Backbone as JSON Lines, residues from 0, in Angstrom:
{"i":0,"aa":"Q","n":[15.46,2.14,-11.19],"ca":[15.28,3.34,-10.38],"c":[16.43,4.34,-10.55]}
{"i":1,"aa":"A","n":[17.11,4.25,-11.69],"ca":[18.23,5.16,-11.91],"c":[17.76,6.59,-12.05]}
{"i":2,"aa":"W","n":[16.6,6.76,-12.68],"ca":[16.12,8.14,-12.89],"c":[15.79,8.84,-11.58]}
{"i":3,"aa":"P","n":[15.01,8.23,-10.65],"ca":[14.78,8.9,-9.37],"c":[16.06,9.17,-8.6]}
{"i":4,"aa":"R","n":[17.03,8.25,-8.66],"ca":[18.29,8.48,-7.96],"c":[19.01,9.69,-8.53]}
{"i":5,"aa":"A","n":[18.96,9.83,-9.87],"ca":[19.6,10.99,-10.49],"c":[18.92,12.28,-10.05]}
{"i":6,"aa":"M","n":[17.59,12.23,-9.94],"ca":[16.86,13.41,-9.47],"c":[17.26,13.75,-8.04]}
{"i":7,"aa":"R","n":[17.43,12.71,-7.21],"ca":[17.83,12.96,-5.83],"c":[19.23,13.58,-5.77]}
{"i":8,"aa":"R","n":[20.14,13.09,-6.61],"ca":[21.49,13.67,-6.63],"c":[21.45,15.13,-7.08]}
{"i":9,"aa":"L","n":[20.59,15.42,-8.09],"ca":[20.45,16.8,-8.54],"c":[19.91,17.68,-7.43]}
{"i":10,"aa":"A","n":[18.91,17.19,-6.71],"ca":[18.33,17.96,-5.63],"c":[19.35,18.21,-4.53]}
{"i":11,"aa":"F","n":[20.12,17.16,-4.19],"ca":[21.11,17.31,-3.15],"c":[22.19,18.31,-3.55]}
{"i":12,"aa":"A","n":[22.54,18.34,-4.84],"ca":[23.58,19.25,-5.3],"c":[23.14,20.7,-5.21]}
{"i":13,"aa":"T","n":[21.81,20.94,-5.25],"ca":[21.31,22.31,-5.21],"c":[20.99,22.78,-3.8]}
{"i":14,"aa":"L","n":[21.11,21.9,-2.8],"ca":[20.84,22.34,-1.43],"c":[21.87,23.36,-0.99]}
{"i":15,"aa":"P","n":[21.46,24.4,-0.22],"ca":[22.42,25.43,0.2],"c":[23.47,24.86,1.13]}
{"i":16,"aa":"R","n":[24.68,25.4,1.06],"ca":[25.79,24.94,1.88],"c":[26.51,26.13,2.45]}
{"i":17,"aa":"L","n":[26.85,26.09,3.73],"ca":[27.55,27.19,4.37],"c":[28.93,27.36,3.77]}
{"i":18,"aa":"P","n":[29.4,28.64,3.64],"ca":[30.76,28.85,3.1],"c":[31.81,28.14,3.92]}
{"i":19,"aa":"G","n":[32.71,27.43,3.23],"ca":[33.79,26.72,3.92],"c":[33.42,25.35,4.43]}
{"i":20,"aa":"A","n":[32.13,25.02,4.39],"ca":[31.71,23.71,4.92],"c":[31.97,22.64,3.87]}
{"i":21,"aa":"A","n":[32.46,21.49,4.31],"ca":[32.71,20.39,3.4],"c":[31.39,19.73,3.01]}
{"i":22,"aa":"R","n":[31.28,19.32,1.76],"ca":[30.06,18.65,1.32],"c":[30.02,17.24,1.89]}
{"i":23,"aa":"P","n":[28.93,16.82,2.51],"ca":[28.84,15.46,3.07],"c":[29.02,14.43,1.97]}
{"i":24,"aa":"R","n":[29.59,13.29,2.34],"ca":[29.84,12.23,1.37],"c":[28.57,11.45,1.07]}
{"i":25,"aa":"R","n":[27.63,11.43,2.0],"ca":[26.43,10.62,1.81],"c":[25.24,11.51,1.55]}
{"i":26,"aa":"T","n":[24.37,11.09,0.66],"ca":[23.16,11.84,0.34],"c":[22.18,11.76,1.5]}
{"i":27,"aa":"P","n":[21.61,12.9,1.94],"ca":[20.67,12.87,3.06],"c":[19.31,12.35,2.62]}
{"i":28,"aa":"W","n":[19.22,11.03,2.46],"ca":[17.99,10.43,1.94],"c":[16.78,10.77,2.8]}
{"i":29,"aa":"A","n":[16.97,10.93,4.09],"ca":[15.82,11.16,4.97],"c":[15.13,12.47,4.66]}
{"i":30,"aa":"T","n":[15.85,13.41,4.06],"ca":[15.26,14.72,3.8],"c":[14.57,14.78,2.44]}
{"i":31,"aa":"L","n":[14.67,13.7,1.64],"ca":[14.1,13.72,0.3],"c":[13.0,12.68,0.19]}
{"i":32,"aa":"P","n":[11.95,12.98,-0.59],"ca":[10.86,12.02,-0.73],"c":[11.3,10.8,-1.52]}
{"i":33,"aa":"S","n":[10.69,9.67,-1.24],"ca":[11.0,8.45,-1.93],"c":[10.19,8.39,-3.22]}
{"i":34,"aa":"V","n":[10.81,7.96,-4.29],"ca":[10.15,7.87,-5.6],"c":[10.33,6.46,-6.12]}
{"i":35,"aa":"A","n":[9.24,5.82,-6.49],"ca":[9.28,4.48,-7.06],"c":[9.05,4.57,-8.56]}
{"i":36,"aa":"L","n":[9.89,3.95,-9.35],"ca":[9.8,4.04,-10.8],"c":[8.82,3.01,-11.32]}
{"i":37,"aa":"A","n":[7.9,3.45,-12.15],"ca":[6.97,2.55,-12.81],"c":[7.27,2.58,-14.31]}
{"i":38,"aa":"P","n":[7.1,1.45,-14.99],"ca":[7.5,1.39,-16.4],"c":[6.67,2.26,-17.31]}
{"i":39,"aa":"G","n":[5.42,2.55,-17.0],"ca":[4.57,3.33,-17.89],"c":[3.18,3.49,-17.32]}
{"i":40,"aa":"G","n":[2.29,4.08,-18.11],"ca":[0.91,4.25,-17.68],"c":[0.79,5.21,-16.53]}
{"i":41,"aa":"P","n":[-0.16,4.98,-15.61],"ca":[-0.35,5.88,-14.46],"c":[0.9,6.02,-13.61]}
{"i":42,"aa":"G","n":[1.69,4.92,-13.54],"ca":[2.91,5.0,-12.74],"c":[3.88,6.02,-13.26]}
{"i":43,"aa":"R","n":[3.94,6.18,-14.6],"ca":[4.83,7.18,-15.19],"c":[4.41,8.58,-14.78]}
{"i":44,"aa":"Q","n":[3.1,8.82,-14.74],"ca":[2.61,10.13,-14.32],"c":[2.96,10.38,-12.86]}
{"i":45,"aa":"R","n":[2.88,9.3,-12.04],"ca":[3.26,9.46,-10.63],"c":[4.73,9.82,-10.53]}
{"i":46,"aa":"N","n":[5.57,9.23,-11.4],"ca":[6.99,9.59,-11.41],"c":[7.18,11.07,-11.72]}
{"i":47,"aa":"L","n":[6.47,11.56,-12.73],"ca":[6.6,12.96,-13.12],"c":[6.13,13.88,-12.0]}
{"i":48,"aa":"D","n":[5.01,13.51,-11.35],"ca":[4.5,14.33,-10.25],"c":[5.49,14.34,-9.09]}
{"i":49,"aa":"A","n":[6.07,13.17,-8.78],"ca":[7.03,13.1,-7.69],"c":[8.28,13.92,-8.0]}
{"i":50,"aa":"A","n":[8.73,13.86,-9.26],"ca":[9.91,14.65,-9.64],"c":[9.63,16.14,-9.52]}
{"i":51,"aa":"Q","n":[8.42,16.55,-9.95],"ca":[8.06,17.97,-9.85],"c":[8.01,18.41,-8.39]}
{"i":52,"aa":"N","n":[7.44,17.57,-7.52],"ca":[7.39,17.9,-6.1],"c":[8.79,17.99,-5.5]}
{"i":53,"aa":"L","n":[9.67,17.09,-5.95],"ca":[11.04,17.1,-5.46],"c":[11.76,18.37,-5.89]}
{"i":54,"aa":"F","n":[11.54,18.76,-7.16],"ca":[12.16,20.0,-7.64],"c":[11.64,21.21,-6.88]}
{"i":55,"aa":"S","n":[10.33,21.24,-6.61],"ca":[9.76,22.36,-5.86],"c":[10.33,22.42,-4.45]}
{"i":56,"aa":"L","n":[10.52,21.24,-3.83],"ca":[11.08,21.19,-2.48],"c":[12.47,21.78,-2.44]}
{"i":57,"aa":"T","n":[13.34,21.34,-3.35],"ca":[14.73,21.81,-3.32],"c":[14.82,23.27,-3.75]}
{"i":58,"aa":"S","n":[13.98,23.68,-4.71],"ca":[14.02,25.07,-5.15],"c":[13.62,26.0,-4.03]}
{"i":59,"aa":"S","n":[12.58,25.63,-3.27],"ca":[12.14,26.49,-2.18],"c":[13.21,26.61,-1.12]}
{"i":60,"aa":"R","n":[13.97,25.54,-0.89],"ca":[15.05,25.62,0.09],"c":[16.15,26.57,-0.38]}
{"i":61,"aa":"C","n":[16.47,26.51,-1.67],"ca":[17.52,27.39,-2.19],"c":[17.1,28.84,-2.14]}
{"i":62,"aa":"F","n":[15.86,29.14,-2.6],"ca":[15.41,30.52,-2.62],"c":[15.22,31.07,-1.22]}
{"i":63,"aa":"A","n":[14.87,30.21,-0.27],"ca":[14.68,30.68,1.1],"c":[15.99,31.16,1.7]}
{"i":64,"aa":"S","n":[17.11,30.58,1.25],"ca":[18.4,30.96,1.82],"c":[19.12,32.03,1.01]}
{"i":65,"aa":"A","n":[18.61,32.36,-0.2],"ca":[19.29,33.33,-1.06],"c":[18.92,34.75,-0.62]}
{"i":66,"aa":"P","n":[19.88,35.67,-0.63],"ca":[19.57,37.05,-0.25],"c":[18.69,37.72,-1.3]}
{"i":67,"aa":"G","n":[17.82,38.59,-0.86],"ca":[16.93,39.32,-1.75],"c":[16.93,40.79,-1.39]}
{"i":68,"aa":"G","n":[16.2,41.58,-2.15],"ca":[16.14,43.01,-1.87],"c":[15.15,43.7,-2.77]}
{"i":69,"aa":"Y","n":[15.13,45.02,-2.69],"ca":[14.2,45.84,-3.43],"c":[14.96,46.88,-4.24]}
{"i":70,"aa":"F","n":[14.28,47.43,-5.25],"ca":[14.84,48.58,-5.95],"c":[13.7,49.38,-6.56]}
{"i":71,"aa":"I","n":[13.96,50.66,-6.79],"ca":[13.08,51.48,-7.59],"c":[13.91,52.05,-8.74]}
{"i":72,"aa":"G","n":[13.27,52.33,-9.85],"ca":[13.97,52.86,-11.01],"c":[13.25,54.07,-11.58]}
{"i":73,"aa":"V","n":[14.01,55.05,-12.01],"ca":[13.46,56.25,-12.66],"c":[14.27,56.52,-13.92]}
{"i":74,"aa":"T","n":[13.65,57.18,-14.89],"ca":[14.29,57.42,-16.17],"c":[14.14,58.88,-16.59]}
{"i":75,"aa":"D","n":[15.18,59.4,-17.22],"ca":[15.16,60.76,-17.75],"c":[16.05,60.77,-18.99]}
{"i":76,"aa":"R","n":[16.13,61.9,-19.67],"ca":[16.98,62.0,-20.86],"c":[17.59,63.38,-20.96]}
{"i":77,"aa":"C","n":[18.66,63.47,-21.7],"ca":[19.29,64.77,-21.97],"c":[20.04,64.7,-23.29]}
{"i":78,"aa":"M","n":[20.29,65.88,-23.85],"ca":[21.04,66.01,-25.11],"c":[22.32,66.78,-24.82]}
{"i":79,"aa":"Y","n":[23.43,66.31,-25.36],"ca":[24.69,67.02,-25.16],"c":[25.62,66.76,-26.33]}
{"i":80,"aa":"S","n":[26.64,67.59,-26.42],"ca":[27.71,67.39,-27.4],"c":[29.01,67.2,-26.65]}
{"i":81,"aa":"H","n":[29.99,66.59,-27.31],"ca":[31.29,66.35,-26.68],"c":[32.3,65.94,-27.75]}
{"i":82,"aa":"T","n":[33.57,66.01,-27.37],"ca":[34.65,65.65,-28.29],"c":[35.42,64.46,-27.73]}
{"i":83,"aa":"F","n":[35.68,63.49,-28.59],"ca":[36.45,62.32,-28.21],"c":[37.89,62.45,-28.7]}
{"i":84,"aa":"H","n":[38.83,62.02,-27.86],"ca":[40.25,61.95,-28.21],"c":[40.69,60.51,-27.97]}
{"i":85,"aa":"F","n":[40.92,59.77,-29.03],"ca":[41.31,58.37,-28.9],"c":[42.72,58.18,-29.46]}
{"i":86,"aa":"A","n":[43.67,57.92,-28.58],"ca":[45.06,57.61,-28.97],"c":[45.56,58.64,-29.98]}
{"i":87,"aa":"S","n":[46.04,58.15,-31.13],"ca":[46.63,59.06,-32.12],"c":[45.62,59.52,-33.17]}
{"i":88,"aa":"A","n":[44.35,59.09,-33.01],"ca":[43.34,59.49,-34.0],"c":[42.99,60.96,-33.84]}
{"i":89,"aa":"E","n":[42.48,61.54,-34.92],"ca":[42.06,62.92,-34.89],"c":[40.85,63.08,-33.95]}
{"i":90,"aa":"P","n":[40.83,64.12,-33.11],"ca":[39.66,64.35,-32.26],"c":[38.42,64.58,-33.12]}
{"i":91,"aa":"F","n":[37.3,64.13,-32.66],"ca":[36.06,64.38,-33.39],"c":[34.95,64.72,-32.41]}
{"i":92,"aa":"T","n":[34.08,65.63,-32.82],"ca":[32.98,66.09,-31.99],"c":[31.68,65.47,-32.48]}
{"i":93,"aa":"T","n":[30.87,65.06,-31.55],"ca":[29.61,64.41,-31.88],"c":[28.56,64.82,-30.85]}
{"i":94,"aa":"G","n":[27.35,64.4,-31.07],"ca":[26.27,64.69,-30.15],"c":[25.57,63.41,-29.7]}
{"i":95,"aa":"C","n":[24.84,63.5,-28.63],"ca":[24.19,62.31,-28.08],"c":[22.87,62.71,-27.41]}
{"i":96,"aa":"T","n":[21.84,61.94,-27.64],"ca":[20.62,62.03,-26.85],"c":[20.61,60.81,-25.94]}
{"i":97,"aa":"A","n":[20.91,61.01,-24.69],"ca":[21.09,59.9,-23.75],"c":[19.82,59.68,-22.94]}
{"i":98,"aa":"V","n":[19.39,58.43,-22.88],"ca":[18.31,58.02,-21.99],"c":[18.95,57.39,-20.76]}
{"i":99,"aa":"V","n":[18.72,57.99,-19.61],"ca":[19.42,57.59,-18.39],"c":[18.44,56.98,-17.41]}
{"i":100,"aa":"E","n":[18.77,55.81,-16.91],"ca":[17.97,55.12,-15.9],"c":[18.78,55.0,-14.62]}
{"i":101,"aa":"A","n":[18.17,55.36,-13.52],"ca":[18.82,55.23,-12.21],"c":[18.01,54.26,-11.36]}
{"i":102,"aa":"K","n":[18.71,53.35,-10.72],"ca":[18.07,52.39,-9.82],"c":[18.67,52.53,-8.42]}
{"i":103,"aa":"F","n":[17.81,52.52,-7.43],"ca":[18.2,52.62,-6.03],"c":[17.83,51.29,-5.36]}
{"i":104,"aa":"Y","n":[18.82,50.63,-4.78],"ca":[18.63,49.31,-4.2],"c":[18.66,49.38,-2.67]}
{"i":105,"aa":"G","n":[17.93,48.47,-2.03],"ca":[17.95,48.38,-0.58],"c":[17.4,47.05,-0.11]}
{"i":106,"aa":"N","n":[17.68,46.71,1.14],"ca":[17.25,45.43,1.7],"c":[16.0,45.54,2.56]}
{"i":107,"aa":"T","n":[15.62,46.76,2.95],"ca":[14.54,46.95,3.91],"c":[13.63,48.07,3.43]}
{"i":108,"aa":"L","n":[12.34,47.93,3.69],"ca":[11.37,48.96,3.36],"c":[11.09,49.82,4.59]}
{"i":109,"aa":"T","n":[10.54,51.01,4.34],"ca":[10.12,51.89,5.43],"c":[8.85,51.32,6.07]}
{"i":110,"aa":"P","n":[8.42,51.88,7.21],"ca":[7.14,51.44,7.79],"c":[5.95,51.61,6.84]}
{"i":111,"aa":"D","n":[6.09,52.48,5.83],"ca":[5.03,52.67,4.84],"c":[5.2,51.73,3.64]}
{"i":112,"aa":"D","n":[6.1,50.75,3.78],"ca":[6.33,49.75,2.73],"c":[6.86,50.36,1.43]}
{"i":113,"aa":"M","n":[7.75,51.34,1.55],"ca":[8.44,51.92,0.4],"c":[9.94,51.85,0.65]}
{"i":114,"aa":"L","n":[10.69,51.73,-0.44],"ca":[12.14,51.83,-0.32],"c":[12.54,53.29,-0.16]}
{"i":115,"aa":"M","n":[11.97,54.16,-1.02],"ca":[12.16,55.6,-0.93],"c":[11.07,56.27,-1.75]}
{"i":116,"aa":"D","n":[10.9,57.56,-1.54],"ca":[9.92,58.33,-2.29],"c":[10.37,58.42,-3.75]}
{"i":117,"aa":"I","n":[9.58,57.87,-4.66],"ca":[10.0,57.84,-6.05],"c":[10.04,59.23,-6.65]}
{"i":118,"aa":"S","n":[9.23,60.16,-6.14],"ca":[9.29,61.53,-6.64],"c":[10.62,62.19,-6.28]}
{"i":119,"aa":"L","n":[11.18,61.83,-5.13],"ca":[12.51,62.32,-4.77],"c":[13.55,61.78,-5.73]}
{"i":120,"aa":"A","n":[13.46,60.5,-6.06],"ca":[14.39,59.9,-7.02],"c":[14.28,60.58,-8.38]}
{"i":121,"aa":"Q","n":[13.07,60.87,-8.8],"ca":[12.88,61.56,-10.09],"c":[13.51,62.96,-10.05]}
{"i":122,"aa":"G","n":[13.31,63.67,-8.94],"ca":[13.88,65.01,-8.82],"c":[15.39,65.0,-8.81]}
{"i":123,"aa":"L","n":[15.97,64.02,-8.12],"ca":[17.44,63.92,-8.09],"c":[18.01,63.64,-9.47]}
{"i":124,"aa":"L","n":[17.36,62.74,-10.2],"ca":[17.87,62.43,-11.53],"c":[17.7,63.62,-12.47]}
{"i":125,"aa":"R","n":[16.57,64.33,-12.39],"ca":[16.37,65.51,-13.24],"c":[17.4,66.58,-12.94]}
{"i":126,"aa":"S","n":[17.74,66.73,-11.65],"ca":[18.75,67.71,-11.28],"c":[20.11,67.34,-11.89]}
{"i":127,"aa":"A","n":[20.44,66.05,-11.86],"ca":[21.7,65.6,-12.46],"c":[21.68,65.81,-13.97]}
{"i":128,"aa":"M","n":[20.55,65.53,-14.61],"ca":[20.45,65.71,-16.05],"c":[20.56,67.18,-16.44]}
{"i":129,"aa":"G","n":[20.06,68.06,-15.57],"ca":[20.12,69.48,-15.86],"c":[21.53,70.01,-15.98]}
{"i":130,"aa":"R","n":[22.49,69.31,-15.39],"ca":[23.89,69.73,-15.51],"c":[24.44,69.53,-16.92]}
{"i":131,"aa":"Y","n":[23.84,68.59,-17.67],"ca":[24.39,68.21,-18.97],"c":[23.45,68.5,-20.14]}
{"i":132,"aa":"D","n":[22.17,68.72,-19.85],"ca":[21.19,68.87,-20.92],"c":[21.48,70.12,-21.77]}
{"i":133,"aa":"H","n":[21.6,69.91,-23.09],"ca":[21.9,70.98,-24.05],"c":[23.22,71.7,-23.71]}
{"i":134,"aa":"K","n":[24.19,70.92,-23.24],"ca":[25.5,71.48,-22.9],"c":[26.58,70.82,-23.76]}
{"i":135,"aa":"N","n":[27.7,71.51,-23.88],"ca":[28.9,70.94,-24.45],"c":[29.74,70.42,-23.29]}
{"i":136,"aa":"L","n":[29.86,69.12,-23.16],"ca":[30.54,68.55,-22.0],"c":[32.02,68.93,-21.96]}
{"i":137,"aa":"D","n":[32.58,69.35,-23.1],"ca":[33.98,69.76,-23.12],"c":[34.22,71.02,-22.29]}
{"i":138,"aa":"T","n":[33.17,71.79,-22.03],"ca":[33.32,73.04,-21.29],"c":[33.11,72.87,-19.8]}
{"i":139,"aa":"L","n":[32.74,71.66,-19.35],"ca":[32.46,71.44,-17.94],"c":[33.72,71.03,-17.19]}
{"i":140,"aa":"R","n":[33.97,71.7,-16.08],"ca":[35.2,71.48,-15.34],"c":[35.34,70.05,-14.83]}
{"i":141,"aa":"E","n":[34.22,69.43,-14.49],"ca":[34.32,68.09,-13.89],"c":[34.89,67.05,-14.86]}
{"i":142,"aa":"F","n":[34.86,67.34,-16.16],"ca":[35.43,66.41,-17.14],"c":[36.76,66.9,-17.72]}
{"i":143,"aa":"Q","n":[37.24,68.04,-17.23],"ca":[38.47,68.61,-17.79],"c":[39.62,68.64,-16.8]}
{"i":144,"aa":"E","n":[39.36,68.34,-15.55],"ca":[40.42,68.4,-14.53],"c":[40.45,67.09,-13.73]}
{"i":145,"aa":"P","n":[41.07,66.05,-14.27],"ca":[41.76,65.97,-15.56],"c":[40.77,65.74,-16.71]}
{"i":146,"aa":"R","n":[41.26,65.93,-17.94],"ca":[40.39,65.75,-19.09],"c":[40.05,64.27,-19.28]}
{"i":147,"aa":"R","n":[38.77,64.0,-19.5],"ca":[38.33,62.62,-19.72],"c":[37.46,62.57,-20.96]}
{"i":148,"aa":"N","n":[37.52,61.46,-21.68],"ca":[36.55,61.22,-22.73],"c":[35.19,60.95,-22.08]}
{"i":149,"aa":"T","n":[34.2,61.72,-22.45],"ca":[32.88,61.57,-21.83],"c":[32.1,60.46,-22.53]}
{"i":150,"aa":"T","n":[32.65,59.25,-22.43],"ca":[31.94,58.06,-22.88],"c":[30.72,57.85,-22.0]}
{"i":151,"aa":"V","n":[29.84,56.95,-22.42],"ca":[28.64,56.71,-21.62],"c":[29.01,56.14,-20.25]}
{"i":152,"aa":"E","n":[30.13,55.4,-20.17],"ca":[30.57,54.9,-18.86],"c":[30.92,56.06,-17.93]}
{"i":153,"aa":"V","n":[31.64,57.05,-18.45],"ca":[32.04,58.19,-17.64],"c":[30.83,59.04,-17.26]}
{"i":154,"aa":"V","n":[29.91,59.23,-18.19],"ca":[28.7,60.0,-17.88],"c":[27.88,59.28,-16.81]}
{"i":155,"aa":"A","n":[27.77,57.96,-16.91],"ca":[27.03,57.2,-15.9],"c":[27.67,57.36,-14.53]}
{"i":156,"aa":"Q","n":[29.0,57.32,-14.47],"ca":[29.69,57.51,-13.19],"c":[29.42,58.89,-12.62]}
{"i":157,"aa":"A","n":[29.44,59.92,-13.49],"ca":[29.2,61.29,-13.03],"c":[27.77,61.45,-12.5]}
{"i":158,"aa":"V","n":[26.81,60.87,-13.21],"ca":[25.42,60.95,-12.76],"c":[25.25,60.26,-11.41]}
{"i":159,"aa":"C","n":[25.88,59.1,-11.26],"ca":[25.8,58.36,-9.99],"c":[26.37,59.2,-8.85]}
{"i":160,"aa":"K","n":[27.48,59.87,-9.1],"ca":[28.09,60.73,-8.08],"c":[27.14,61.84,-7.66]}
{"i":161,"aa":"H","n":[26.48,62.48,-8.64],"ca":[25.55,63.56,-8.31],"c":[24.32,63.05,-7.58]}
{"i":162,"aa":"L","n":[23.89,61.84,-7.88],"ca":[22.76,61.25,-7.14],"c":[23.12,61.04,-5.67]}
{"i":163,"aa":"L","n":[24.32,60.53,-5.44],"ca":[24.77,60.34,-4.05],"c":[24.87,61.67,-3.31]}
{"i":164,"aa":"H","n":[25.42,62.69,-3.98],"ca":[25.5,64.0,-3.36],"c":[24.12,64.57,-3.1]}
{"i":165,"aa":"G","n":[23.18,64.32,-4.03],"ca":[21.81,64.79,-3.83],"c":[21.15,64.14,-2.62]}
{"i":166,"aa":"L","n":[21.41,62.86,-2.42],"ca":[20.87,62.19,-1.24],"c":[21.49,62.75,0.05]}
{"i":167,"aa":"Q","n":[22.78,63.05,0.01],"ca":[23.43,63.66,1.17],"c":[22.83,65.04,1.47]}
{"i":168,"aa":"D","n":[22.59,65.83,0.42],"ca":[21.98,67.14,0.62],"c":[20.58,67.01,1.19]}
{"i":169,"aa":"H","n":[19.83,66.01,0.72],"ca":[18.48,65.78,1.26],"c":[18.54,65.42,2.73]}
{"i":170,"aa":"R","n":[19.51,64.61,3.1],"ca":[19.65,64.21,4.51],"c":[19.95,65.43,5.38]}
{"i":171,"aa":"R","n":[20.84,66.32,4.91],"ca":[21.18,67.5,5.69],"c":[19.99,68.47,5.79]}
{"i":172,"aa":"A","n":[19.22,68.56,4.72],"ca":[18.1,69.51,4.71],"c":[16.93,69.02,5.54]}
{"i":173,"aa":"S","n":[16.69,67.73,5.56],"ca":[15.51,67.19,6.25],"c":[15.8,66.68,7.64]}
{"i":174,"aa":"G","n":[17.08,66.46,7.97],"ca":[17.41,65.93,9.29],"c":[17.37,64.42,9.29]}
{"i":175,"aa":"M","n":[18.13,63.84,10.21],"ca":[18.25,62.39,10.24],"c":[16.93,61.72,10.61]}
{"i":176,"aa":"S","n":[16.13,62.36,11.48],"ca":[14.88,61.73,11.9],"c":[13.91,61.58,10.75]}
{"i":177,"aa":"S","n":[13.95,62.51,9.79],"ca":[13.03,62.45,8.65],"c":[13.61,61.68,7.47]}
{"i":178,"aa":"S","n":[14.86,61.32,7.54],"ca":[15.49,60.61,6.41],"c":[16.21,59.35,6.88]}
{"i":179,"aa":"S","n":[15.68,58.72,7.92],"ca":[16.31,57.5,8.43],"c":[16.27,56.38,7.41]}
{"i":180,"aa":"W","n":[15.33,56.47,6.45],"ca":[15.23,55.45,5.4],"c":[16.49,55.38,4.55]}
{"i":181,"aa":"L","n":[17.31,56.43,4.57],"ca":[18.53,56.41,3.76],"c":[19.45,55.26,4.15]}
{"i":182,"aa":"S","n":[19.4,54.87,5.41],"ca":[20.26,53.78,5.86],"c":[19.86,52.45,5.24]}
{"i":183,"aa":"N","n":[18.66,52.38,4.64],"ca":[18.22,51.15,3.99],"c":[18.84,50.97,2.6]}
{"i":184,"aa":"L","n":[19.34,52.05,2.01],"ca":[19.9,51.97,0.65],"c":[21.26,51.28,0.67]}
{"i":185,"aa":"T","n":[21.46,50.4,-0.29],"ca":[22.71,49.65,-0.36],"c":[23.48,49.87,-1.66]}
{"i":186,"aa":"K","n":[22.82,50.36,-2.7],"ca":[23.51,50.52,-3.97],"c":[22.72,51.45,-4.88]}
{"i":187,"aa":"I","n":[23.45,52.2,-5.7],"ca":[22.85,52.99,-6.78],"c":[23.47,52.52,-8.09]}
{"i":188,"aa":"E","n":[22.63,52.33,-9.09],"ca":[23.09,51.89,-10.4],"c":[22.54,52.84,-11.45]}
{"i":189,"aa":"V","n":[23.4,53.28,-12.37],"ca":[23.01,54.2,-13.43],"c":[23.34,53.56,-14.77]}
{"i":190,"aa":"S","n":[22.37,53.55,-15.67],"ca":[22.55,53.03,-17.02],"c":[22.28,54.16,-18.01]}
{"i":191,"aa":"V","n":[23.2,54.35,-18.95],"ca":[23.06,55.39,-19.97],"c":[22.93,54.7,-21.32]}
{"i":192,"aa":"K","n":[21.81,54.93,-21.98],"ca":[21.55,54.35,-23.3],"c":[21.81,55.42,-24.37]}
{"i":193,"aa":"E","n":[22.75,55.12,-25.26],"ca":[23.02,56.03,-26.35],"c":[22.27,55.65,-27.61]}
{"i":194,"aa":"S","n":[21.62,54.48,-27.6],"ca":[20.74,54.05,-28.68],"c":[19.82,52.99,-28.1]}
{"i":195,"aa":"D","n":[18.92,52.48,-28.94],"ca":[18.0,51.46,-28.45],"c":[18.67,50.09,-28.34]}
{"i":196,"aa":"V","n":[19.93,49.97,-28.8],"ca":[20.59,48.67,-28.76],"c":[21.93,48.71,-28.03]}
{"i":197,"aa":"A","n":[22.29,49.83,-27.43],"ca":[23.59,49.92,-26.76],"c":[23.48,50.78,-25.51]}
{"i":198,"aa":"C","n":[24.1,50.33,-24.45],"ca":[24.11,51.08,-23.2],"c":[25.36,50.71,-22.4]}
{"i":199,"aa":"A","n":[25.66,51.52,-21.43],"ca":[26.74,51.24,-20.48],"c":[26.32,51.86,-19.15]}
{"i":200,"aa":"G","n":[27.0,51.51,-18.09],"ca":[26.56,52.01,-16.8],"c":[27.65,52.01,-15.75]}
{"i":201,"aa":"F","n":[27.22,52.41,-14.56],"ca":[28.12,52.47,-13.41],"c":[27.27,52.21,-12.17]}
{"i":202,"aa":"F","n":[27.83,51.49,-11.21],"ca":[27.12,51.29,-9.95],"c":[28.05,51.6,-8.79]}
{"i":203,"aa":"Q","n":[27.45,52.0,-7.7],"ca":[28.2,52.35,-6.5],"c":[27.53,51.7,-5.29]}
{"i":204,"aa":"D","n":[28.26,50.81,-4.61],"ca":[27.76,50.27,-3.35],"c":[27.81,51.36,-2.28]}
{"i":205,"aa":"I","n":[26.8,51.38,-1.43],"ca":[26.73,52.39,-0.38],"c":[27.11,51.73,0.94]}
{"i":206,"aa":"P","n":[28.24,52.1,1.53],"ca":[28.66,51.47,2.79],"c":[27.74,51.85,3.94]}
{"i":207,"aa":"S","n":[27.66,50.96,4.9],"ca":[26.84,51.23,6.09],"c":[27.33,52.49,6.8]}
{"i":208,"aa":"G","n":[26.39,53.36,7.18],"ca":[26.73,54.59,7.87],"c":[27.13,55.73,6.96]}
{"i":209,"aa":"F","n":[27.04,55.53,5.65],"ca":[27.48,56.56,4.71],"c":[26.73,57.87,4.92]}
{"i":210,"aa":"F","n":[25.43,57.79,5.18],"ca":[24.61,58.99,5.31],"c":[24.59,59.54,6.75]}
{"i":211,"aa":"D","n":[25.31,58.88,7.64],"ca":[25.38,59.38,9.02],"c":[26.43,60.46,9.17]}
{"i":212,"aa":"V","n":[27.29,60.6,8.16],"ca":[28.39,61.57,8.23],"c":[27.9,62.93,7.74]}
{"i":213,"aa":"E","n":[28.19,63.96,8.51],"ca":[27.77,65.31,8.09],"c":[28.66,65.79,6.95]}
């Protein structure tokens, strides 16, 4: 019966445990189904079925205690040029067609079972893209004071900042009663793809009460 005992130890190891709580020394046998090992034939199938049931039991306990949430994602693109300055190397100017994805995360849905209006998310991202589309980023003040290399990481951070500002503007324009769903948002994540095989991004956690401030 070594195999069922090993399965029980595996199941016990995956059970959720409160932070700081010491792990009990004894396996809680009463909470786990009993499995009898058969050498072969139908008994072997019963062993496999029992192991599968045991795995389902422990997995459901783990997932029930794990935090979950929702997100929506929207995508847009823009073309821009910029100059890189790396250490002692000669500056060089290049261009980029960036595909930008923005994700808005939250733990709770509205009474209409939405995290947020996806058309609003699309509009906010398009507005952010409009700042850079067909522009030379070297001429934009936000990247020159102080001067920064407009790597995809920096562009992702800038887009994320404009999305947050756009949400704040929406809250002021619509009033708190019409935009109470904003308090459900917990994070914004922006990914900038400079090719089909390379991307970088930036995320910003949204503190509680962030949108309550005028």
